[in-house]
Short mmCIF file of C-alpha atoms in Angstrom, two decimals:
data_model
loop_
_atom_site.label_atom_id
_atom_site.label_comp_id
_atom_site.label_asym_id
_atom_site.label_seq_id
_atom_site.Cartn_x
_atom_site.Cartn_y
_atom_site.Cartn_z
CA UNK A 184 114.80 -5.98 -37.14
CA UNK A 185 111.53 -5.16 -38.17
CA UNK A 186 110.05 -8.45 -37.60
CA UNK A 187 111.56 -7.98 -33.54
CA UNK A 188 109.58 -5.31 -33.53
CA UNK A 189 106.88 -6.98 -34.56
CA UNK A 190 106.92 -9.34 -32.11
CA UNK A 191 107.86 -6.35 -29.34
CA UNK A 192 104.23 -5.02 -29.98
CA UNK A 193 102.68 -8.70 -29.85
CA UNK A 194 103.86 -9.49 -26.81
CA UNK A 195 102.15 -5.32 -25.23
CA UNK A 196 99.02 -6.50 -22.62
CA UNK A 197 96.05 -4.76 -23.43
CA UNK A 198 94.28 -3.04 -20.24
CA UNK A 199 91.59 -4.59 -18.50
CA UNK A 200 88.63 -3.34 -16.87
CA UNK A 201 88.75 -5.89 -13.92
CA UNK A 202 92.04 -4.82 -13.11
CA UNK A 203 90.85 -1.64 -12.96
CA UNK A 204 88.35 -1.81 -10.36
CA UNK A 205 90.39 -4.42 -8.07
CA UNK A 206 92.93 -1.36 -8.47
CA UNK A 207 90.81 1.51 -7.28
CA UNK A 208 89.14 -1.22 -4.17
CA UNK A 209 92.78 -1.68 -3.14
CA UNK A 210 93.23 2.08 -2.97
CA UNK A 211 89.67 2.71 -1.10
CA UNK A 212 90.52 -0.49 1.45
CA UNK A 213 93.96 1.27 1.98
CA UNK A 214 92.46 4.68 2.61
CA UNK A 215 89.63 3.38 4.61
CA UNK A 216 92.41 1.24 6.69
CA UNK A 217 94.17 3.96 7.21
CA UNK A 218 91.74 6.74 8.75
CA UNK A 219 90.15 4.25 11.26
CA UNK A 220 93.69 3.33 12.16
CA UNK A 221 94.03 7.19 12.98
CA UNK A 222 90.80 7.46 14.48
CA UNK A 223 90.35 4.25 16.94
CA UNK A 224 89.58 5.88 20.10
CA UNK A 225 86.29 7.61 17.85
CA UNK A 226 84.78 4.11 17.05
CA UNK A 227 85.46 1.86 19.91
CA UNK A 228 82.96 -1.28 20.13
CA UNK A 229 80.66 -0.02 23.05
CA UNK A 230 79.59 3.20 20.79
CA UNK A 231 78.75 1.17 17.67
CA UNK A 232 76.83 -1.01 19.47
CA UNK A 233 75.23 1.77 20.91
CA UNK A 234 74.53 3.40 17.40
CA UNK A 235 73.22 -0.01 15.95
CA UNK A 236 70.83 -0.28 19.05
CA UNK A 237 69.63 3.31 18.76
CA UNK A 238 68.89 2.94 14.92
CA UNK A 239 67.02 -0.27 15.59
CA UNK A 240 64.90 1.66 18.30
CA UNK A 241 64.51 4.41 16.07
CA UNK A 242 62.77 1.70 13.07
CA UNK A 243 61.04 -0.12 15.81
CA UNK A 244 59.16 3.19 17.20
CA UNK A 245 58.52 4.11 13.52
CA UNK A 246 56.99 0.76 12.54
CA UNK A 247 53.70 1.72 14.96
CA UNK A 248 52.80 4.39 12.79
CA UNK A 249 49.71 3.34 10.55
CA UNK A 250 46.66 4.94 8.78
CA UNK A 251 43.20 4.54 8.90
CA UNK A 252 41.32 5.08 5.75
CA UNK A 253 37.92 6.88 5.80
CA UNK A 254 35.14 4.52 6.65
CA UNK A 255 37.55 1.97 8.63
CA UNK A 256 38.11 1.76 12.35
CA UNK A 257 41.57 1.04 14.33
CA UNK A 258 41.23 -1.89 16.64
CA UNK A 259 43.98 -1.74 19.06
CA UNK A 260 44.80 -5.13 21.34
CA UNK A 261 47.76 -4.90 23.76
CA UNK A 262 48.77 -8.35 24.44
CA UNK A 263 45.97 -9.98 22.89
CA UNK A 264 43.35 -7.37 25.15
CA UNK A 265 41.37 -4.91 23.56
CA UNK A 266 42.89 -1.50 23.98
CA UNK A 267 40.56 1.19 21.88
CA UNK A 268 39.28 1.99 18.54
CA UNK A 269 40.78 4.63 16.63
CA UNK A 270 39.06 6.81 14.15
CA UNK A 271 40.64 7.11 10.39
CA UNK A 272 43.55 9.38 10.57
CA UNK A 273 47.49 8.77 11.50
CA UNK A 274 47.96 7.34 14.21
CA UNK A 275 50.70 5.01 16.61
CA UNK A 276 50.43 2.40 18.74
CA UNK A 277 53.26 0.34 20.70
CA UNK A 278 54.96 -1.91 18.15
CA UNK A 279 54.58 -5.58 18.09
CA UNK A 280 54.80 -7.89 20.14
CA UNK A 281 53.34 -5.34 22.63
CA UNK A 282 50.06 -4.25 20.84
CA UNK A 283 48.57 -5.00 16.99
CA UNK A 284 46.17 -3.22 14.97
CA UNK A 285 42.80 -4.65 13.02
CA UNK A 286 41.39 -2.89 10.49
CA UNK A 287 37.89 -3.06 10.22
CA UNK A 288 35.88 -1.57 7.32
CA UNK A 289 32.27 0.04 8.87
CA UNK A 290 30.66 0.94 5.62
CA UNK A 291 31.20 -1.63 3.75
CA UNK A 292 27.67 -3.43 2.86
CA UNK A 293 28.05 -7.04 3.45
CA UNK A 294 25.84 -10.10 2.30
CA UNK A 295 24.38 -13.57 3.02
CA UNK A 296 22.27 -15.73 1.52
CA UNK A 297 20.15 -18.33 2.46
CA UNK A 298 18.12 -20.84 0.30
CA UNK A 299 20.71 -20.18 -2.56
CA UNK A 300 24.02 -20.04 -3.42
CA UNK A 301 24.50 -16.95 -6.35
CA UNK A 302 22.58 -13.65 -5.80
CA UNK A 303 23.20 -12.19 -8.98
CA UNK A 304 21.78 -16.06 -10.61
CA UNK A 305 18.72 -17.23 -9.47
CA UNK A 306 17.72 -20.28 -10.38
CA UNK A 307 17.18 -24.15 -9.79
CA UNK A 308 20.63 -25.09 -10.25
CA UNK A 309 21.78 -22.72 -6.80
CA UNK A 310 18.89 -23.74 -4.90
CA UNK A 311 19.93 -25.36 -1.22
CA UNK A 312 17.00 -27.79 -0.26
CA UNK A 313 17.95 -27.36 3.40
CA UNK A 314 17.94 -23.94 3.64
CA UNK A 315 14.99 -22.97 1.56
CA UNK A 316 12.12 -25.47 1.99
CA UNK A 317 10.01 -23.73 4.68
CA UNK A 318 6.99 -25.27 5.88
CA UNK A 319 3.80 -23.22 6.94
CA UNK A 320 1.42 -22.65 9.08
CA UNK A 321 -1.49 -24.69 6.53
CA UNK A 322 0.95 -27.26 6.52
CA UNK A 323 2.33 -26.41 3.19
CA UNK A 324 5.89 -26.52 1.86
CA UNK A 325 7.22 -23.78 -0.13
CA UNK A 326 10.81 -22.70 -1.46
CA UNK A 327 12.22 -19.58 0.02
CA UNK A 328 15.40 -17.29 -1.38
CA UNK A 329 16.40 -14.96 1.31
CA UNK A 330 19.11 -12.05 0.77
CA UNK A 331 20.50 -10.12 4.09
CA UNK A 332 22.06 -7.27 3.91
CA UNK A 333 24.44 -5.55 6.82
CA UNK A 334 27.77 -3.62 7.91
CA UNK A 335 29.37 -3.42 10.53
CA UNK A 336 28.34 -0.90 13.31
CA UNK A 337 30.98 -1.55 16.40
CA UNK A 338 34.31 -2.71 15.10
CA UNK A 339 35.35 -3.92 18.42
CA UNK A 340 31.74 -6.02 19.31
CA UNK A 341 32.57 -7.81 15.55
CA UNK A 342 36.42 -9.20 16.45
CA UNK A 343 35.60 -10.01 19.90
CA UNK A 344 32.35 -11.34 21.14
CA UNK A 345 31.50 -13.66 17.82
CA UNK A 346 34.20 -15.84 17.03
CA UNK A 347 32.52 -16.00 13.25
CA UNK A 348 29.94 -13.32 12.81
CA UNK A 349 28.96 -14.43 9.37
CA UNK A 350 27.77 -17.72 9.88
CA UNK A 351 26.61 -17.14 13.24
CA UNK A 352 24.19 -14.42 11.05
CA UNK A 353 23.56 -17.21 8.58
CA UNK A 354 22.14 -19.74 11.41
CA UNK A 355 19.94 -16.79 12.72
CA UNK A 356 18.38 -15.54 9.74
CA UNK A 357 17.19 -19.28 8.92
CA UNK A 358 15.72 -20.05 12.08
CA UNK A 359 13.67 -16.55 12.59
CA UNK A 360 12.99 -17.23 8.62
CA UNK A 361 11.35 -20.79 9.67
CA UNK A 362 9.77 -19.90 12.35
CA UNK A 363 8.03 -16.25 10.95
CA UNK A 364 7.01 -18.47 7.93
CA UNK A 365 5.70 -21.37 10.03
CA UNK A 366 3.30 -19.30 11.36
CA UNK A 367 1.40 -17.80 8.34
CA UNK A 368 -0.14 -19.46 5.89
CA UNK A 369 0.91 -20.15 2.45
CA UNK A 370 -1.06 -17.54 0.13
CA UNK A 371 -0.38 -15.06 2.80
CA UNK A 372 3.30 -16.00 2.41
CA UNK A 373 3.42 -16.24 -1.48
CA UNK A 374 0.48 -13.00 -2.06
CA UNK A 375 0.03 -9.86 -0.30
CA UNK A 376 1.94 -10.76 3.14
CA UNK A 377 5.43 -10.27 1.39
CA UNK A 378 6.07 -6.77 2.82
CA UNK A 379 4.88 -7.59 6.05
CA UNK A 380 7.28 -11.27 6.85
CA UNK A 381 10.20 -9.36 5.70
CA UNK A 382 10.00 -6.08 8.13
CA UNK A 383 8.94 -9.44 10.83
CA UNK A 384 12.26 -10.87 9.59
CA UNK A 385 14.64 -7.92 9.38
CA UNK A 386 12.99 -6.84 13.35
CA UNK A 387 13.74 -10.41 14.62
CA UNK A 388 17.29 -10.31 13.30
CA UNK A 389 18.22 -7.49 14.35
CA UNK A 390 16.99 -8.14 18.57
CA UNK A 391 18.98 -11.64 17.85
CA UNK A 392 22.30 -9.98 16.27
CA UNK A 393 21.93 -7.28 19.16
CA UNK A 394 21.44 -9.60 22.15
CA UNK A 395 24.68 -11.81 20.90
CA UNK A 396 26.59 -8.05 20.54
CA UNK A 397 27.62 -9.18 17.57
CA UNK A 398 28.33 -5.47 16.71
CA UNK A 399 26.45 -5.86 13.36
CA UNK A 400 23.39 -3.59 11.87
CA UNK A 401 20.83 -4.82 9.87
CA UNK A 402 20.30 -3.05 6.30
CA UNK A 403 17.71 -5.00 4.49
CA UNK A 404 15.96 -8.15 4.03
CA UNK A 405 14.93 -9.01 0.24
CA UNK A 406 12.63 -11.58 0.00
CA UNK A 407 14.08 -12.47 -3.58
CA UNK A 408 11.97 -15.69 -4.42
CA UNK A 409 9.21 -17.69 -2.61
CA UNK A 410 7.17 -20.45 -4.51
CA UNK A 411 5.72 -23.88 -3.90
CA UNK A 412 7.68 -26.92 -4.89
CA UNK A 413 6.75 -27.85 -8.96
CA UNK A 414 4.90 -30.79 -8.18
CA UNK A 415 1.74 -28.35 -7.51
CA UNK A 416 3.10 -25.15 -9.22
CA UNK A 417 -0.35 -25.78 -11.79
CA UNK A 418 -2.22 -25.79 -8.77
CA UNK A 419 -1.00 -22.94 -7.10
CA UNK A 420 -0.86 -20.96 -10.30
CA UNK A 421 -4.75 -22.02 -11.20
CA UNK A 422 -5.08 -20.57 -7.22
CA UNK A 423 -3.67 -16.94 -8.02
CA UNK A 424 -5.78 -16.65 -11.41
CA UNK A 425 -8.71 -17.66 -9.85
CA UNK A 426 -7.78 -15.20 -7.01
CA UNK A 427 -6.87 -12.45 -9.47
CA UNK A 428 -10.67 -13.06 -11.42
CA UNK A 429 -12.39 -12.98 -7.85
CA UNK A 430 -10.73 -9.50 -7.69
CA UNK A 431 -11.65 -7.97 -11.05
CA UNK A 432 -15.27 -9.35 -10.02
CA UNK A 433 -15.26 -7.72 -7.13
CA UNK A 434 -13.97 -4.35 -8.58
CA UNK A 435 -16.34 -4.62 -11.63
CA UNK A 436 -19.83 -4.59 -8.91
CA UNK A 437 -18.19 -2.07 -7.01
CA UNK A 438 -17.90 0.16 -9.82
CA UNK A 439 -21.61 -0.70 -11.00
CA UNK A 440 -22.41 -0.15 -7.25
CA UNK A 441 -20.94 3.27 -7.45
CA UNK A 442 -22.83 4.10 -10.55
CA UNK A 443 -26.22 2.41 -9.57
CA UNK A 444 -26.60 3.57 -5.97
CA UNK A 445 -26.25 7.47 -6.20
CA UNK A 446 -29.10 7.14 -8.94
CA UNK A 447 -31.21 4.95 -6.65
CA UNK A 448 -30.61 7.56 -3.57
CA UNK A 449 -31.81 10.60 -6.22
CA UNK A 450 -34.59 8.64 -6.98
CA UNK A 451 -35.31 7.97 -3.35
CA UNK A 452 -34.95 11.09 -2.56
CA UNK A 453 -37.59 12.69 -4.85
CA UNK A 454 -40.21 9.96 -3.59
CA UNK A 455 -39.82 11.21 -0.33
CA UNK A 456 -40.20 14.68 -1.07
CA UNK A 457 -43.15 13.87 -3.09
CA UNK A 458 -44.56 11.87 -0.04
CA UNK A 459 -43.86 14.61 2.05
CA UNK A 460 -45.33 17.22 -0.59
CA UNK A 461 -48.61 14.58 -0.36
CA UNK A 462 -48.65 14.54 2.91
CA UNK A 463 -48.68 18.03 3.52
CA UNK A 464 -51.46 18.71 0.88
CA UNK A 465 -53.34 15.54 2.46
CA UNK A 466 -53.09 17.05 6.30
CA UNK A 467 -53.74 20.91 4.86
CA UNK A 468 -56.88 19.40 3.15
CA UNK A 469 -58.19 17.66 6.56
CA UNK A 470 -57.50 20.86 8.54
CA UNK A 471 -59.19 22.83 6.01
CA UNK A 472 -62.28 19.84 6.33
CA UNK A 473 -62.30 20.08 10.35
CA UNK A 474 -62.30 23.47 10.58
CA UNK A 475 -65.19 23.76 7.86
CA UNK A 476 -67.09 20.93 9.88
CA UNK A 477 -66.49 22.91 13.25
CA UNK A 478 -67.90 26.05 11.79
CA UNK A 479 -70.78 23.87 10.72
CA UNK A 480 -71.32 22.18 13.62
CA UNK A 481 -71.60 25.56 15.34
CA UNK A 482 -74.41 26.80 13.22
CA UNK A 483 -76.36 23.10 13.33
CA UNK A 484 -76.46 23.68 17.15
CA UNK A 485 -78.06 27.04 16.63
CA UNK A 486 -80.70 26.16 14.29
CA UNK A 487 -80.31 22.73 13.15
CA UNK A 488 -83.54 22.38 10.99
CA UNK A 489 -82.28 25.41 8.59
CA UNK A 490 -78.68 24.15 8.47
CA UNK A 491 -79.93 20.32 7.64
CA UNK A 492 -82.09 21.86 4.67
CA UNK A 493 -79.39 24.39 3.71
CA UNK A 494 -77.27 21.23 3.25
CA UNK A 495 -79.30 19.50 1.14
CA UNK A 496 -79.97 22.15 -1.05
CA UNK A 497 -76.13 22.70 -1.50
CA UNK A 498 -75.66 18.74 -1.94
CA UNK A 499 -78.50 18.66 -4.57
CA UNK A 500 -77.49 21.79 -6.01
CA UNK A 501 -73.83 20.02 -6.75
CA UNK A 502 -75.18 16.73 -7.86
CA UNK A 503 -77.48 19.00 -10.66
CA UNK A 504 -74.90 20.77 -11.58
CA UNK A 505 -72.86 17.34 -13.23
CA UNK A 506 -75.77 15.78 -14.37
CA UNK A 507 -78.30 15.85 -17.35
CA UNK A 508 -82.12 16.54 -16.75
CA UNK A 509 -84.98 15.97 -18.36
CA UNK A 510 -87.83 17.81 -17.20
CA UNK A 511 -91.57 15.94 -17.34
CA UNK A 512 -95.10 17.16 -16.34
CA UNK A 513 -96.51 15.26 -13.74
CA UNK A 514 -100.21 15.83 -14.70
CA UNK A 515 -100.55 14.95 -17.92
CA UNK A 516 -99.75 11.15 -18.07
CA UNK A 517 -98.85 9.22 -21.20
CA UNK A 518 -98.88 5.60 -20.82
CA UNK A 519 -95.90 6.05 -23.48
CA UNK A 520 -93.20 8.68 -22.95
CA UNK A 521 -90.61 9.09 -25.94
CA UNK A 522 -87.27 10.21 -25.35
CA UNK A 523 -84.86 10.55 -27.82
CA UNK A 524 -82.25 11.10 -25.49
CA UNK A 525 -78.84 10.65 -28.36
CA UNK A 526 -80.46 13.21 -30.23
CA UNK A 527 -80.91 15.58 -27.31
CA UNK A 528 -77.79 15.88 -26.00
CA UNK A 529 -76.32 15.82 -30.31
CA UNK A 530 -78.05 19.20 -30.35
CA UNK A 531 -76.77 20.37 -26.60
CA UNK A 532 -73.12 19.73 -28.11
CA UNK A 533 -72.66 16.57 -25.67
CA UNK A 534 -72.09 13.52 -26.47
CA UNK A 535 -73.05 9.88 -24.93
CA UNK A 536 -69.13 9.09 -24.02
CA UNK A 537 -69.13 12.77 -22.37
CA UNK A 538 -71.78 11.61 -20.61
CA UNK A 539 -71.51 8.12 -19.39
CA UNK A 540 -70.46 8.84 -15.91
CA UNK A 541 -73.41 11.68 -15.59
CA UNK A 542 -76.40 10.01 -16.10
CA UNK A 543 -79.78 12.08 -16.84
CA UNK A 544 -82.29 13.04 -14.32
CA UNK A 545 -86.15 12.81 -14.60
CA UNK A 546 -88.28 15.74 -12.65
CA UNK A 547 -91.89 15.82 -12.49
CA UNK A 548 -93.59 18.89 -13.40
CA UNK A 549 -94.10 19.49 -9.88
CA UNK A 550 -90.50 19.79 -8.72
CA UNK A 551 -90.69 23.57 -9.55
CA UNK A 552 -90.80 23.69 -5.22
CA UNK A 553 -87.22 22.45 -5.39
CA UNK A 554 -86.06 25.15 -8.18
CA UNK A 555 -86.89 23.39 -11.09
CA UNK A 556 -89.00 25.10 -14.15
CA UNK A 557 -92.43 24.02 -15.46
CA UNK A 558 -92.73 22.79 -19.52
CA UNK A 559 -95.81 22.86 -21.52
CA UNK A 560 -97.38 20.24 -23.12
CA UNK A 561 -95.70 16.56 -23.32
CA UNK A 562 -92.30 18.48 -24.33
CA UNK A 563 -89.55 16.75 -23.17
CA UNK A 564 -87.25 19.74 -22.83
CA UNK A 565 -83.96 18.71 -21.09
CA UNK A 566 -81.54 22.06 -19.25
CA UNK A 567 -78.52 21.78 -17.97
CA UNK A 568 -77.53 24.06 -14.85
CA UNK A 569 -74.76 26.55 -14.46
CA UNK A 570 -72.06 25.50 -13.98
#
């Protein structure tokens, strides 16, 4: 008996979770079944239809809602025509297939290159031969790198007139690059006229991107490498020192030229100042002589005899006075007359180098008419005058 029990409990079935859920399905189908059985009239075929369609509508007028992020612009077409440009913010446009959005970034700084191939690498390896060897005005050929920088300034001039704006830029900027080079020469190019090709550049660019309404600004033009080719980089580079040594040269007699010349004008200066000094001492003296001589001339014409002796009294009188004299008498003659002349002026205090431009005067002994004094004897008695 036990053992039929046993086999009682062997033969249980265990529940399983399967069954369980095809159980509870059957009761939701049945359920479900049964309240659109009671409800037909409610959901007939034309409403749900209806409902579908309107929920579709509903999705359809909610898929034209779209954002604009700050610094992009809305580019509306309807049927492939430009519509308008909206500003960042919500906004809603007829869904597709009646109109589409572009958005179009306006700050974004954009670049192209031309002569190379990397910006942030410059070097042999990304050199383009085709693009970069310019040739100038000298007839010289050099190697250019040229960076362009830009955004976008009219979102719907960019997706519309220029089919692709980017290389249509690219083409531009190496023709106006050619033809600005290939009319300066090559120092100019390579030295100081950097600055000035690359505002001639960015100008030219800019009238070209504007006339095609490509709807793009210009930023800035680098001018990121330009050298000649390396069969003469020695000569170009023995060019720029000798260049660079004319310079310092030139700097080194300018400052000496500063230095020298104010000295020179100081100098100048006080010549002229002493000429004019001269010449006002020189023309003061003459006046002074003219005046004396017309005063003169007015007391020759009143008694001219008196004046012409008066005169040579006061011309003798100043000859005398600078000379040495000797005075002699005239009567008694001596075949031999003695003069120790060394020794006479040793005891006057003179001596002969004092007196070599004053040379001593002989009187006779009857010059005492013309103010001289009379000596004794054979005395040779010399006198100076007063000074």
């Amino acid at each position: 008996m036990s053992s039929e029990k046993h086999n009682t409990s062997k033969q249980t079935p265990q529940p399983d979770w399967r069954l369980e859920i095809d159980k509870y399905w059957k009761q939701v189908s049945e359920k479900t079944g049964d309240f659109f059985n009671d409800h037909k009239s409610m959901f007939s075929a034309g409403k749900v239809a209806s409902a579908v369609g309107g929920t579709l509508a509903v999705v359809w007028l909610a898929s034209g809602f779209y954002i604009v992020d700050q610094g992009n612009r809305g580019v509306v077409t309807r049927f492939g025509a430009y519509s308008e440009t909206t500003m960042p913010g919500p906004n809603w446009h007829i869904p597709v297939p009646f109109e589409n959005v572009a958005i179009v970034n306006v700050e974004q700084q954009r670049f192209i290159e031309v002569g190379y191939t990397d910006s942030s690498r410059i070097n042999k390896s990304s050199l383009i031969p085709q693009e970069s060897l310019m040739l100038t005005a000298d007839e010289n050929i050099i190697a250019v790198r040229l960076a362009v920088q830009y955004q976008i300034n009219n979102a719907r001039d960019y997706l519309f007139n220029v089919k692709n704006n980017e290389n249509t830029l690219k083409q531009l900027t190496e023709s106006v690059e050619r033809a600005v080079i290939g009319r300066n020469s090559m120092d100019f190019v390579l030295t100081e006229g950097r600055s000035q090709i690359v505002a001639e550049i960015k100008e030219q660019i800019q009238a070209g991107m504007d006339e095609y309404k490509t709807g793009i600004s210009i930023a800035s033009v680098n001018l990121q490498d330009a050298q000649p080719p390396e069969e003469v980089q020695g000569a170009f580079e023995d060019a720029i020192r000798a260049r660079e040594d004319k310079q310092r040269l030139i700097n080194e007699a300018e400052a000496y030229a500063n230095e020298v010349i104010p000295k020179a004008r100081g100098a100048a200066s006080r010549i002229i100042q002493e000429a004019e000094a001269y010449e006002a001492e020189k023309i003061a003296k003459a006046k002074g002589e003219t005046e004396r001589f017309d005063q003169l001339l007015v007391e020759y014409e009143k008694s001219p005899a008196i004046t012409r002796k008066r005169l040579y009294l006061e011309a003798k009188e100043k000859l005398y006075s600078s000379t040495n004299k000797v005075m002699l008498e005239a009567e008694q003659t001596n075949p031999m007359l003695y003069m120790p002349m060394p020794q006479t002026f040793q005891q006057h205090g003179s001596s002969p180098a004092a007196s070599n431009d004053a040379e001593p005067t002989v009187e006779p002994h009857n010059a005492d008419k013309n103010g001289m004094r009379k000596t004794s004897g054979n005395e040779l008695r010399p006198s100076r005058s007063k000074q």
